[in-house]
Coordinates of C-alpha atoms in Angstrom, one line a residue:
Chain A
M1 CA 133.4 78.7 95.8
T2 CA 130.2 78.3 97.8
Q3 CA 129.3 75.4 95.8
R4 CA 132.5 73.4 97.0
Q5 CA 131.9 74.6 100.7
V6 CA 128.8 72.3 100.8
N7 CA 129.2 68.6 100.6
V8 CA 126.8 67.4 102.5
M9 CA 123.6 68.9 101.5
G10 CA 122.7 71.5 99.1
M11 CA 121.7 75.0 100.1
T12 CA 119.1 77.3 98.9
I13 CA 119.6 80.6 97.9
T14 CA 118.0 81.8 101.0
E15 CA 119.8 79.6 103.2
K16 CA 123.5 80.7 101.2
I17 CA 122.9 84.4 101.6
L18 CA 122.1 84.0 105.1
A19 CA 124.8 81.5 106.1
K20 CA 127.4 84.4 104.5
A21 CA 126.1 87.3 106.5
S22 CA 126.0 85.4 109.7
G23 CA 129.8 84.1 109.0
K24 CA 128.9 80.4 108.7
K25 CA 130.0 78.1 105.8
T26 CA 126.2 76.5 106.0
V27 CA 123.1 77.1 107.4
K28 CA 119.6 74.9 107.4
A29 CA 116.1 75.5 108.1
G30 CA 115.4 76.3 111.4
D31 CA 118.9 77.4 112.6
L32 CA 118.8 80.7 114.4
V33 CA 121.6 83.1 113.3
D34 CA 122.8 86.8 114.0
A35 CA 123.0 88.2 110.3
K36 CA 125.0 91.2 109.3
I37 CA 122.5 93.7 107.9
D38 CA 123.7 95.4 104.3
V39 CA 120.8 98.0 104.1
I40 CA 118.0 99.0 106.1
M41 CA 114.7 100.8 104.7
C42 CA 113.3 103.7 106.9
H43 CA 110.1 105.4 106.2
D44 CA 107.4 107.6 108.1
I45 CA 105.4 105.4 110.0
T46 CA 107.7 102.7 111.8
T47 CA 110.9 104.5 111.8
P48 CA 109.8 107.3 114.1
A49 CA 108.9 104.9 117.0
A50 CA 112.0 103.0 116.5
I51 CA 114.1 106.4 116.9
S52 CA 112.1 107.5 120.4
M53 CA 113.3 103.9 121.4
L54 CA 116.8 104.1 121.1
I55 CA 116.3 107.6 122.4
E56 CA 114.4 106.3 125.4
K57 CA 117.0 103.2 125.8
G58 CA 119.9 105.6 125.6
I59 CA 121.5 104.2 122.5
D60 CA 120.8 106.7 119.9
K61 CA 123.2 105.9 117.5
V62 CA 123.4 104.1 114.0
F63 CA 125.6 101.5 113.0
N64 CA 126.8 102.8 109.7
R65 CA 125.4 106.1 108.2
S66 CA 125.6 104.9 104.5
K67 CA 123.9 101.6 105.1
I68 CA 120.1 103.1 106.1
V69 CA 118.0 104.6 103.3
V70 CA 115.4 106.9 104.5
T71 CA 112.1 108.2 102.7
P72 CA 109.1 109.3 103.9
D73 CA 106.3 108.0 101.8
H74 CA 103.4 106.4 103.2
F75 CA 101.8 110.0 104.7
Q76 CA 103.8 112.0 102.1
P77 CA 103.3 115.0 101.7
A78 CA 101.9 115.2 105.0
K79 CA 98.4 114.5 105.1
D80 CA 97.6 115.9 108.8
I81 CA 99.1 117.2 111.8
K82 CA 99.8 114.1 113.5
S83 CA 101.7 112.8 110.3
A84 CA 103.7 115.9 109.8
E85 CA 105.0 115.3 113.4
L86 CA 106.2 112.0 112.3
H87 CA 107.8 113.4 109.2
K88 CA 109.2 116.2 111.7
R89 CA 110.8 113.7 113.9
L90 CA 112.3 111.7 110.9
D91 CA 113.5 114.6 109.4
Q92 CA 115.5 115.8 112.5
W93 CA 116.6 112.6 113.0
A94 CA 118.1 111.7 109.4
K95 CA 119.8 115.2 109.6
R96 CA 121.4 114.5 113.1
Q97 CA 122.8 111.5 112.1
K98 CA 123.8 112.5 108.8
I99 CA 122.0 109.8 107.3
K100 CA 123.8 109.6 103.7
Y101 CA 120.8 108.5 101.3
Y102 CA 117.9 110.5 102.8
Y103 CA 115.3 111.3 100.4
K104 CA 113.5 114.5 101.4
I105 CA 110.1 115.3 99.7
G106 CA 110.4 116.2 96.0
R107 CA 113.1 113.2 95.9
A108 CA 111.0 110.7 98.0
G109 CA 108.9 107.8 96.8
V110 CA 107.3 104.5 97.8
C111 CA 110.0 102.9 99.3
H112 CA 109.9 99.6 97.6
A113 CA 110.1 101.3 94.2
L114 CA 112.3 103.7 95.2
L115 CA 115.4 101.8 96.6
P116 CA 116.0 99.5 93.8
E117 CA 115.2 102.6 91.3
Q118 CA 118.2 104.3 93.1
G119 CA 120.8 101.4 93.3
H120 CA 120.5 100.5 96.7
I121 CA 119.4 96.8 95.9
R122 CA 122.3 94.3 95.4
P123 CA 122.0 90.6 94.9
G124 CA 123.6 88.3 97.6
E125 CA 122.7 90.9 100.8
V126 CA 120.5 91.0 103.5
I127 CA 117.9 94.0 103.5
V128 CA 115.6 95.1 106.2
G129 CA 113.1 97.6 106.4
G130 CA 110.3 98.7 108.5
D131 CA 107.7 97.9 106.3
S132 CA 105.8 94.2 105.5
H133 CA 106.6 94.6 101.6
T134 CA 110.4 94.8 102.0
C135 CA 110.2 91.2 100.5
T136 CA 110.0 93.2 97.2
Y137 CA 113.9 93.4 96.9
G138 CA 114.0 89.2 96.9
A139 CA 113.7 90.0 93.2
F140 CA 117.4 91.0 92.9
A141 CA 118.8 87.7 94.5
A142 CA 118.6 88.9 97.8
F143 CA 117.4 88.2 101.2
S144 CA 115.1 90.4 102.4
T145 CA 112.1 91.0 105.0
G146 CA 110.2 93.4 106.8
V147 CA 110.3 94.0 110.4
G148 CA 108.4 95.7 113.1
S149 CA 109.8 99.2 114.8
T150 CA 111.9 97.3 117.6
D151 CA 114.0 95.3 115.0
L152 CA 114.3 98.2 112.9
A153 CA 115.6 100.2 115.9
A154 CA 117.8 96.7 117.0
A155 CA 119.1 97.0 113.3
I156 CA 119.9 100.7 113.3
A157 CA 121.9 100.5 116.3
T158 CA 123.8 97.3 115.9
G159 CA 123.7 96.3 112.3
Q160 CA 122.6 93.1 112.9
L161 CA 119.5 91.0 113.6
W162 CA 118.6 87.2 114.8
F163 CA 116.8 85.4 112.2
K164 CA 115.5 81.7 112.0
V165 CA 116.6 80.4 108.7
P166 CA 113.4 79.5 106.7
A167 CA 112.5 76.6 105.0
S168 CA 112.4 77.2 101.4
M169 CA 109.1 76.5 99.4
K170 CA 109.9 76.4 95.5
F171 CA 107.2 77.9 92.7
V172 CA 108.1 76.5 89.2
L173 CA 106.5 78.9 87.0
N174 CA 106.1 77.0 83.9
G175 CA 105.0 78.3 80.1
L176 CA 104.8 81.9 78.9
L177 CA 102.1 84.5 79.8
K178 CA 99.2 85.1 77.3
K179 CA 98.6 88.6 76.1
G180 CA 97.0 90.7 78.8
V181 CA 97.8 88.5 81.6
Y182 CA 101.1 90.1 84.0
S183 CA 103.1 89.0 86.8
K184 CA 100.3 90.2 89.1
D185 CA 98.1 87.7 87.7
V186 CA 100.7 85.0 88.5
I187 CA 101.3 86.0 92.2
L188 CA 97.5 86.5 92.8
A189 CA 96.9 82.9 91.6
V190 CA 100.0 81.7 93.8
I191 CA 98.3 83.2 96.7
A192 CA 94.9 81.9 95.8
R193 CA 96.1 78.4 95.7
V194 CA 98.4 78.5 98.7
G195 CA 96.8 81.0 101.1
T196 CA 97.4 84.0 103.0
D197 CA 99.4 81.8 105.3
G198 CA 100.4 79.1 102.9
A199 CA 104.1 80.0 102.9
L200 CA 103.9 81.3 106.7
Y201 CA 107.6 81.5 107.9
R202 CA 108.9 80.4 104.7
A203 CA 111.1 81.3 101.8
M204 CA 109.1 81.7 98.6
E205 CA 111.7 81.0 96.0
F206 CA 110.5 81.4 92.3
V207 CA 111.9 80.1 89.3
G208 CA 110.9 78.9 85.9
P209 CA 110.4 80.0 82.4
A210 CA 107.8 82.4 83.0
L211 CA 110.1 84.9 84.7
K212 CA 112.6 84.9 81.9
G213 CA 110.7 87.3 79.9
M214 CA 109.4 89.3 82.9
S215 CA 111.4 92.4 83.6
M216 CA 112.8 93.5 86.8
E217 CA 109.9 95.4 87.7
A218 CA 107.4 92.7 86.7
R219 CA 109.4 90.5 88.7
M220 CA 109.3 93.0 91.6
T221 CA 105.3 92.8 91.7
I222 CA 105.8 89.0 91.9
T223 CA 108.5 89.0 95.3
N224 CA 106.3 92.0 96.6
M225 CA 103.3 89.9 97.6
A226 CA 105.3 87.1 99.3
I227 CA 104.0 88.7 102.5
E228 CA 100.7 88.2 101.2
A229 CA 101.2 84.1 101.7
G230 CA 102.6 84.5 104.9
A231 CA 106.3 84.4 103.7
K232 CA 109.4 85.6 105.2
N233 CA 111.2 86.4 102.2
G234 CA 110.2 86.1 98.3
I235 CA 113.3 85.4 96.0
I236 CA 114.3 85.0 92.5
G237 CA 117.7 84.2 91.0
F238 CA 120.1 86.2 89.2
D239 CA 120.1 86.5 85.3
A240 CA 120.8 88.8 82.4
V241 CA 118.0 91.0 83.0
T242 CA 119.0 91.3 86.8
K243 CA 122.6 92.3 85.6
K244 CA 120.9 94.7 83.0
Y245 CA 119.0 96.4 85.6
L246 CA 121.8 96.8 88.2
D247 CA 124.0 98.3 85.2
G248 CA 121.7 101.0 84.9
H249 CA 120.5 101.5 88.4
L250 CA 123.6 100.5 90.8
R251 CA 125.1 103.6 92.5
D252 CA 127.9 101.6 94.1
K253 CA 129.2 99.3 91.0
K254 CA 131.5 97.1 93.0
S255 CA 131.4 93.8 92.6
Y256 CA 128.3 91.7 94.2
K257 CA 128.1 88.3 95.2
V258 CA 125.6 86.1 93.6
F259 CA 124.4 82.8 94.9
E260 CA 121.8 80.3 93.6
S261 CA 120.2 77.4 94.6
D262 CA 122.2 73.9 94.6
K263 CA 120.5 71.2 92.7
D264 CA 120.2 69.0 95.9
A265 CA 118.6 71.8 97.9
E266 CA 115.9 71.0 100.2
Y267 CA 112.4 72.4 99.8
A268 CA 109.7 72.1 102.2
A269 CA 107.4 72.2 99.3
V270 CA 107.2 72.4 95.5
E271 CA 104.3 74.1 93.6
E272 CA 104.1 74.2 89.9
F273 CA 102.1 76.5 87.8
D274 CA 101.2 76.7 84.1
C275 CA 101.4 80.1 83.2
S276 CA 100.1 79.7 79.7
K277 CA 96.9 79.0 81.2
L278 CA 96.5 82.0 83.3
E279 CA 94.1 84.4 82.6
P280 CA 93.8 88.1 84.2
M281 CA 93.2 87.6 88.2
V282 CA 91.3 89.5 90.3
A283 CA 91.4 88.9 94.3
M284 CA 87.9 89.4 95.7
P285 CA 87.4 90.9 99.3
H286 CA 88.6 90.9 101.9
L287 CA 91.8 88.3 101.3
P288 CA 94.3 88.5 98.9
S289 CA 94.0 84.8 98.6
G290 CA 90.6 85.7 97.3
G291 CA 91.4 85.4 93.5
V292 CA 89.5 84.3 90.4
P293 CA 89.7 84.3 87.0
I294 CA 88.2 87.7 85.5
G295 CA 85.7 85.3 83.8
K296 CA 84.2 84.5 86.9
C297 CA 83.9 88.0 88.3
R298 CA 83.4 90.3 85.2
G299 CA 80.5 92.8 85.4
K300 CA 81.0 93.8 89.0
A301 CA 80.1 97.6 89.3
M302 CA 83.0 99.9 90.8
D303 CA 82.9 103.2 92.2
Q304 CA 86.9 103.9 92.2
A305 CA 90.3 102.8 90.1
Y306 CA 93.6 103.0 91.8
I307 CA 97.0 102.4 89.9
G308 CA 100.0 102.8 92.0
S309 CA 101.8 101.3 95.1
C310 CA 104.9 99.5 95.5
T311 CA 103.2 96.3 93.9
N312 CA 102.1 98.1 90.5
G313 CA 103.3 101.9 90.6
R314 CA 106.0 101.7 88.3
I315 CA 106.6 103.1 84.9
E316 CA 105.9 99.8 83.2
D317 CA 102.7 99.7 85.0
L318 CA 101.9 103.2 84.1
R319 CA 102.4 102.3 80.3
I320 CA 100.3 99.3 80.1
A321 CA 97.1 101.7 81.6
A322 CA 97.8 104.4 79.6
K323 CA 98.0 101.9 76.5
I324 CA 94.5 100.8 77.4
M325 CA 93.5 104.2 78.3
K326 CA 94.4 105.9 74.9
G327 CA 91.7 107.6 73.6
K328 CA 88.8 106.5 75.9
E329 CA 87.4 108.3 79.0
V330 CA 86.9 106.7 82.4
A331 CA 83.5 105.8 84.0
I332 CA 84.7 106.0 87.5
R333 CA 87.0 108.0 90.0
T334 CA 90.9 106.9 88.9
I335 CA 93.6 107.7 90.6
I336 CA 97.0 107.5 89.2
V337 CA 99.7 107.5 91.7
P338 CA 103.5 107.4 90.2
A339 CA 105.4 105.7 92.8
T340 CA 108.6 107.9 92.5
P341 CA 109.7 111.3 91.3
E342 CA 111.8 109.7 88.5
I343 CA 108.7 107.3 87.4
W344 CA 106.6 110.6 87.7
K345 CA 108.8 112.5 85.5
Q346 CA 108.9 109.6 83.1
A347 CA 105.0 109.0 82.6
K348 CA 105.0 112.9 82.0
D349 CA 107.8 113.0 79.4
E350 CA 106.6 109.9 77.5
G351 CA 103.0 111.6 77.3
L352 CA 101.2 109.2 79.6
F353 CA 100.1 112.0 81.9
D354 CA 98.1 113.6 78.6
V355 CA 96.5 110.5 78.3
F356 CA 95.5 110.0 81.9
Y357 CA 94.3 113.6 81.8
K358 CA 92.2 113.2 78.6
A359 CA 90.7 110.1 80.6
G360 CA 89.6 111.9 83.1
C361 CA 92.1 110.5 85.7
V362 CA 93.6 112.6 88.7
I363 CA 97.3 112.3 88.9
S364 CA 98.8 112.2 92.3
A365 CA 102.5 112.7 93.7
P366 CA 104.6 109.7 94.7
T367 CA 103.0 108.3 98.0
C368 CA 101.6 105.1 99.6
G369 CA 98.5 107.1 99.8
A370 CA 95.2 105.2 99.7
C371 CA 96.6 101.8 99.3
L372 CA 96.7 101.4 103.1
G373 CA 93.8 103.9 103.4
G374 CA 96.0 106.9 104.5
F375 CA 94.6 109.6 102.0
M376 CA 94.5 110.3 98.3
G377 CA 91.6 108.5 97.5
I378 CA 89.9 107.1 100.7
L379 CA 86.9 105.0 100.0
A380 CA 83.3 105.7 101.5
E381 CA 80.6 103.2 103.5
G382 CA 79.6 100.5 100.6
E383 CA 82.3 101.9 97.6
K384 CA 84.3 99.0 95.8
C385 CA 87.8 99.6 94.3
I386 CA 89.6 97.9 91.9
S387 CA 93.1 98.6 92.9
T388 CA 96.6 97.4 91.7
T389 CA 97.6 97.3 95.5
N390 CA 98.5 94.2 97.4
R391 CA 95.8 93.8 100.6
N392 CA 92.1 93.8 100.4
F393 CA 91.9 93.2 104.2
V394 CA 88.5 94.8 105.8
G395 CA 88.7 98.5 105.8
R396 CA 91.9 98.6 104.0
M397 CA 91.5 101.7 101.8
G398 CA 88.7 103.5 104.0
H399 CA 85.7 102.5 105.4
P400 CA 85.3 99.3 107.2
K401 CA 82.2 98.7 105.1
S402 CA 84.1 99.3 101.7
E403 CA 85.6 96.7 99.1
V404 CA 88.6 96.5 97.5
Y405 CA 89.4 94.1 94.5
L406 CA 93.0 93.6 93.8
A407 CA 94.1 93.2 90.0
S408 CA 97.1 94.1 87.3
P409 CA 97.2 97.6 86.2
A410 CA 95.7 96.4 82.7
T411 CA 92.5 95.1 84.5
A412 CA 92.6 98.0 86.6
A413 CA 92.5 100.2 83.5
A414 CA 89.8 98.4 81.9
S415 CA 87.5 98.1 84.6
A416 CA 88.1 102.0 84.7
I417 CA 86.8 102.6 81.7
E418 CA 83.7 100.6 81.9
G419 CA 82.9 101.1 85.5
K420 CA 82.8 97.6 86.1
L421 CA 85.3 94.5 86.4
T422 CA 86.6 94.0 82.9
D423 CA 88.9 91.7 81.1
P424 CA 91.6 93.9 79.9
R425 CA 92.4 91.9 77.0
K426 CA 89.5 93.3 74.8
Y427 CA 91.5 96.7 75.2
L428 CA 94.6 95.2 73.8
Chain B
M1 CA 90.3 86.6 137.0
A2 CA 91.3 87.1 133.2
K3 CA 88.1 86.5 130.3
A4 CA 88.4 85.0 127.4
H5 CA 87.4 87.0 124.4
V6 CA 86.7 84.7 121.7
Y7 CA 87.3 85.3 117.8
K8 CA 86.5 82.6 115.8
R9 CA 88.1 84.1 112.8
Y10 CA 91.2 83.0 110.8
H11 CA 93.3 85.7 109.5
I12 CA 92.7 88.6 111.8
N13 CA 95.0 91.1 110.3
T14 CA 97.1 94.2 111.4
D15 CA 94.2 96.5 109.3
E16 CA 91.8 95.2 111.7
I17 CA 93.7 95.3 114.7
I18 CA 94.5 98.8 114.3
P19 CA 93.6 100.7 111.1
A20 CA 96.0 102.5 109.1
R21 CA 94.2 105.8 109.5
Y22 CA 95.3 105.7 113.5
L23 CA 98.9 105.4 112.3
N24 CA 99.7 108.7 112.1
A25 CA 100.1 107.9 115.8
D26 CA 102.8 105.7 117.8
D27 CA 101.8 106.7 121.5
E28 CA 100.8 103.4 122.9
K29 CA 97.7 104.8 124.7
E30 CA 96.3 106.4 121.9
L31 CA 96.3 103.3 119.9
A32 CA 94.8 101.3 122.3
L33 CA 91.5 103.5 122.2
H34 CA 91.2 101.9 118.3
C35 CA 92.4 98.5 119.3
M36 CA 90.4 95.8 117.2
E37 CA 87.9 98.3 116.1
D38 CA 87.4 97.3 112.4
L39 CA 86.7 93.7 113.8
D40 CA 84.7 94.9 116.8
T41 CA 83.7 98.2 117.6
G42 CA 82.8 97.5 121.0
F43 CA 86.0 95.8 122.0
V44 CA 87.9 98.4 123.9
K45 CA 84.7 99.0 126.0
K46 CA 84.4 95.1 127.0
I47 CA 88.2 94.4 127.8
K48 CA 89.0 94.7 131.4
P49 CA 93.0 94.6 132.6
G50 CA 94.6 91.0 132.1
D51 CA 91.8 89.4 129.8
C52 CA 92.6 87.8 126.6
I53 CA 92.0 87.3 123.3
V54 CA 91.5 84.0 121.7
A55 CA 91.6 83.6 117.8
G56 CA 91.9 81.4 114.6
D57 CA 95.1 80.7 112.5
D58 CA 97.1 83.3 111.2
F59 CA 96.5 86.2 113.9
G60 CA 98.4 89.4 113.0
C61 CA 98.8 88.7 109.0
G62 CA 99.5 91.6 106.9
S63 CA 101.4 94.6 107.8
S64 CA 104.7 95.0 109.9
R65 CA 103.3 97.9 112.0
E66 CA 104.7 97.4 115.8
H67 CA 101.7 99.3 116.3
A68 CA 99.4 96.2 116.3
V69 CA 100.9 94.8 119.3
W70 CA 101.2 98.1 121.3
A71 CA 97.5 98.8 120.7
I72 CA 96.4 95.3 122.2
R73 CA 98.9 95.8 124.9
G74 CA 97.9 99.1 125.4
A75 CA 94.5 97.9 125.8
K76 CA 95.8 95.7 128.9
V77 CA 95.4 92.5 127.0
Q78 CA 97.3 90.0 128.9
T79 CA 98.1 87.5 125.9
V80 CA 96.6 86.4 122.4
I81 CA 96.2 82.9 122.3
A82 CA 95.8 81.6 118.5
R83 CA 96.3 78.4 116.9
S84 CA 99.1 80.4 114.7
F85 CA 100.5 83.8 114.4
A86 CA 101.7 85.8 111.1
R87 CA 105.5 86.0 111.3
I88 CA 106.3 89.4 111.5
F89 CA 103.5 90.0 114.2
Y90 CA 104.9 87.2 116.4
R91 CA 108.5 88.5 116.1
N92 CA 107.0 91.9 117.2
A93 CA 105.5 90.6 120.0
I94 CA 108.6 88.7 121.2
N95 CA 110.7 92.0 120.6
C96 CA 108.3 93.6 122.7
G97 CA 108.4 91.5 125.6
F98 CA 104.7 90.4 125.1
Y99 CA 104.0 86.9 125.4
L100 CA 101.6 84.9 122.8
I101 CA 100.5 81.6 123.4
E102 CA 99.8 78.9 120.2
S103 CA 97.7 76.1 120.9
D104 CA 94.8 74.5 118.8
D105 CA 93.6 72.8 121.9
A106 CA 93.0 76.2 123.6
V107 CA 91.2 77.6 120.9
E108 CA 89.3 74.8 120.2
K109 CA 88.0 74.3 124.1
I110 CA 87.8 77.7 125.4
K111 CA 84.3 79.6 125.1
D112 CA 83.8 83.2 124.5
G113 CA 83.5 84.6 128.2
D114 CA 85.3 81.8 130.1
E115 CA 87.6 82.9 133.2
V116 CA 90.9 81.6 132.7
E117 CA 94.2 81.6 134.4
I118 CA 97.6 81.1 132.9
D119 CA 100.3 79.9 134.0
Y120 CA 103.3 81.1 131.8
G121 CA 106.3 78.9 133.8
S122 CA 104.6 75.5 133.4
G123 CA 102.5 76.2 129.8
L124 CA 99.0 75.7 131.5
I125 CA 96.0 77.5 130.8
K126 CA 93.2 76.8 133.5
D127 CA 89.8 77.0 132.4
R128 CA 87.9 78.2 135.6
T129 CA 84.7 78.1 133.9
S130 CA 84.8 74.8 132.3
G131 CA 87.1 73.2 134.8
I132 CA 89.3 72.1 131.9
N133 CA 93.1 72.2 132.1
I134 CA 95.1 73.0 128.8
G135 CA 98.6 72.4 128.3
F136 CA 100.7 74.7 125.8
A137 CA 104.2 74.3 124.4
P138 CA 106.2 77.5 126.2
L139 CA 107.9 80.0 123.7
P140 CA 111.5 79.1 122.5
D141 CA 114.6 79.7 125.1
F142 CA 115.7 82.6 122.8
A143 CA 112.3 84.4 123.1
L144 CA 111.7 83.8 126.6
E145 CA 115.1 85.4 127.3
I146 CA 114.1 88.4 125.0
I147 CA 110.9 88.8 126.9
K148 CA 112.7 88.4 130.7
D149 CA 115.0 91.1 130.0
G150 CA 112.0 93.2 128.8
G151 CA 112.2 93.1 125.1
L152 CA 115.1 92.9 122.4
L153 CA 116.6 96.5 123.1
E154 CA 116.8 95.7 126.7
H155 CA 118.2 92.1 125.7
I156 CA 121.0 93.7 123.7
K157 CA 122.0 96.5 125.9
K158 CA 122.3 93.8 128.6
A159 CA 124.2 91.8 125.8
T160 CA 126.7 94.4 125.6
T161 CA 127.3 95.1 128.9
D162 CA 127.6 91.7 130.1

């Protein structure tokens, strides 16, 4: 039906979702729209401030208590008195407003792993969250973007936000990934090519045969890092893999609307990648665009390995790391952070914890933790960390003179064993 | 008169503007004490009320933390002039009623320590040190309206009571 509505010029999937959300037949890049929000993600760092603003402005209300999902994650369990105060404010508000989906500690997890897993993310919908990596949910053919506390407050109170419809860039992922090369390597290669502002203000639409072979977990790693190229959102079309995941996870099974880009949709740029030629990538400090093939950086000594986060803390990631670590011992501090309680349990039930324990790793509770330099693995001056996270800015994981090297769980696991940047393919 | 503090760096990110180790607070005054700490430990000491920051491309990239805008505003910085801004930072600034200036020209011409005077209405930066006048494109109308109302929440309140 949507196809027939457009007879002048085709629309991208991002344009179609924003058109629907703003009650318009068509929109084009650059249009300002007021979009209705379907899901709002709230966590412990940016939401307490939003709550305070709403109270201060005398508009302390929620537009729909069933469309807000709350989970503390960044500093959970509370790392100090101040973060405990943030949690307290979040908790009191969630209870007072009777938020339907409030994941308290014990069920709380890294937001961008938790929301899809618990079935809150649906194709064709508009999701905002007080976190820049909210773009993750675009893997489900949804429009999803990160906002600050004021936008979050406005969305909580009114259920809508203004957006400038972004121009789209198409990323064609050709070829199939070789053994030992993962979706993390793909997105690091993409960002290395376009730069950290290469997709500024734009939608990054990922298409192509390489995606077909990727699980939803792997696809989320790609859309998760769209913000690292400056994008407003990352998006991947719906297919059988999406459907299967949703059938297994959606809590509200009512039908959802699947949009796809028209053949004559307009793109600001098209970038082609031959994924079959990709090698494992490592993003050197201090920008996510610093990706180089492992062949060009292997051997560099590391002090710590960190496997977790909204980028790569899902069960598939832990399985890959465990496969490599099985029967081996790590040479450096290695921290494993399952992203949600369900992933934690699954990893335990599958025996992955035994592998990590025997290898000499420490296993943490679900938290964003050290990814953003919060706690649970902070770096000292001069230390280097191979990490499956998404940012390697100055001081990101600790001391301003520490260094973060971004890579896949496989590369992080192999590097943990050898204590230096290591090509994971020798262990597979 | 406002002094310009020039950082000719691209991609000055939210971790440098306000490191996550301080995100256990959201009080503007407290955040201001650590403004730009991981970029320049001397920043807070040298900034005077009304001064401005001048930087390269993609200022404010990274996290959605509005704390970055609050830290800068709390440090009494008048505005940030950059070649371009990261999207969420730009949006957060508008939503907070904090004016940002995008200008290649200004970034090229303003030197560290220059005394500048900014006329937001006409879109003009007068560099009193060099004597050069630099024009800039004002923010789009919808953004100016939000800023004029004192931020997005006031803007929404006004729209619903009008």
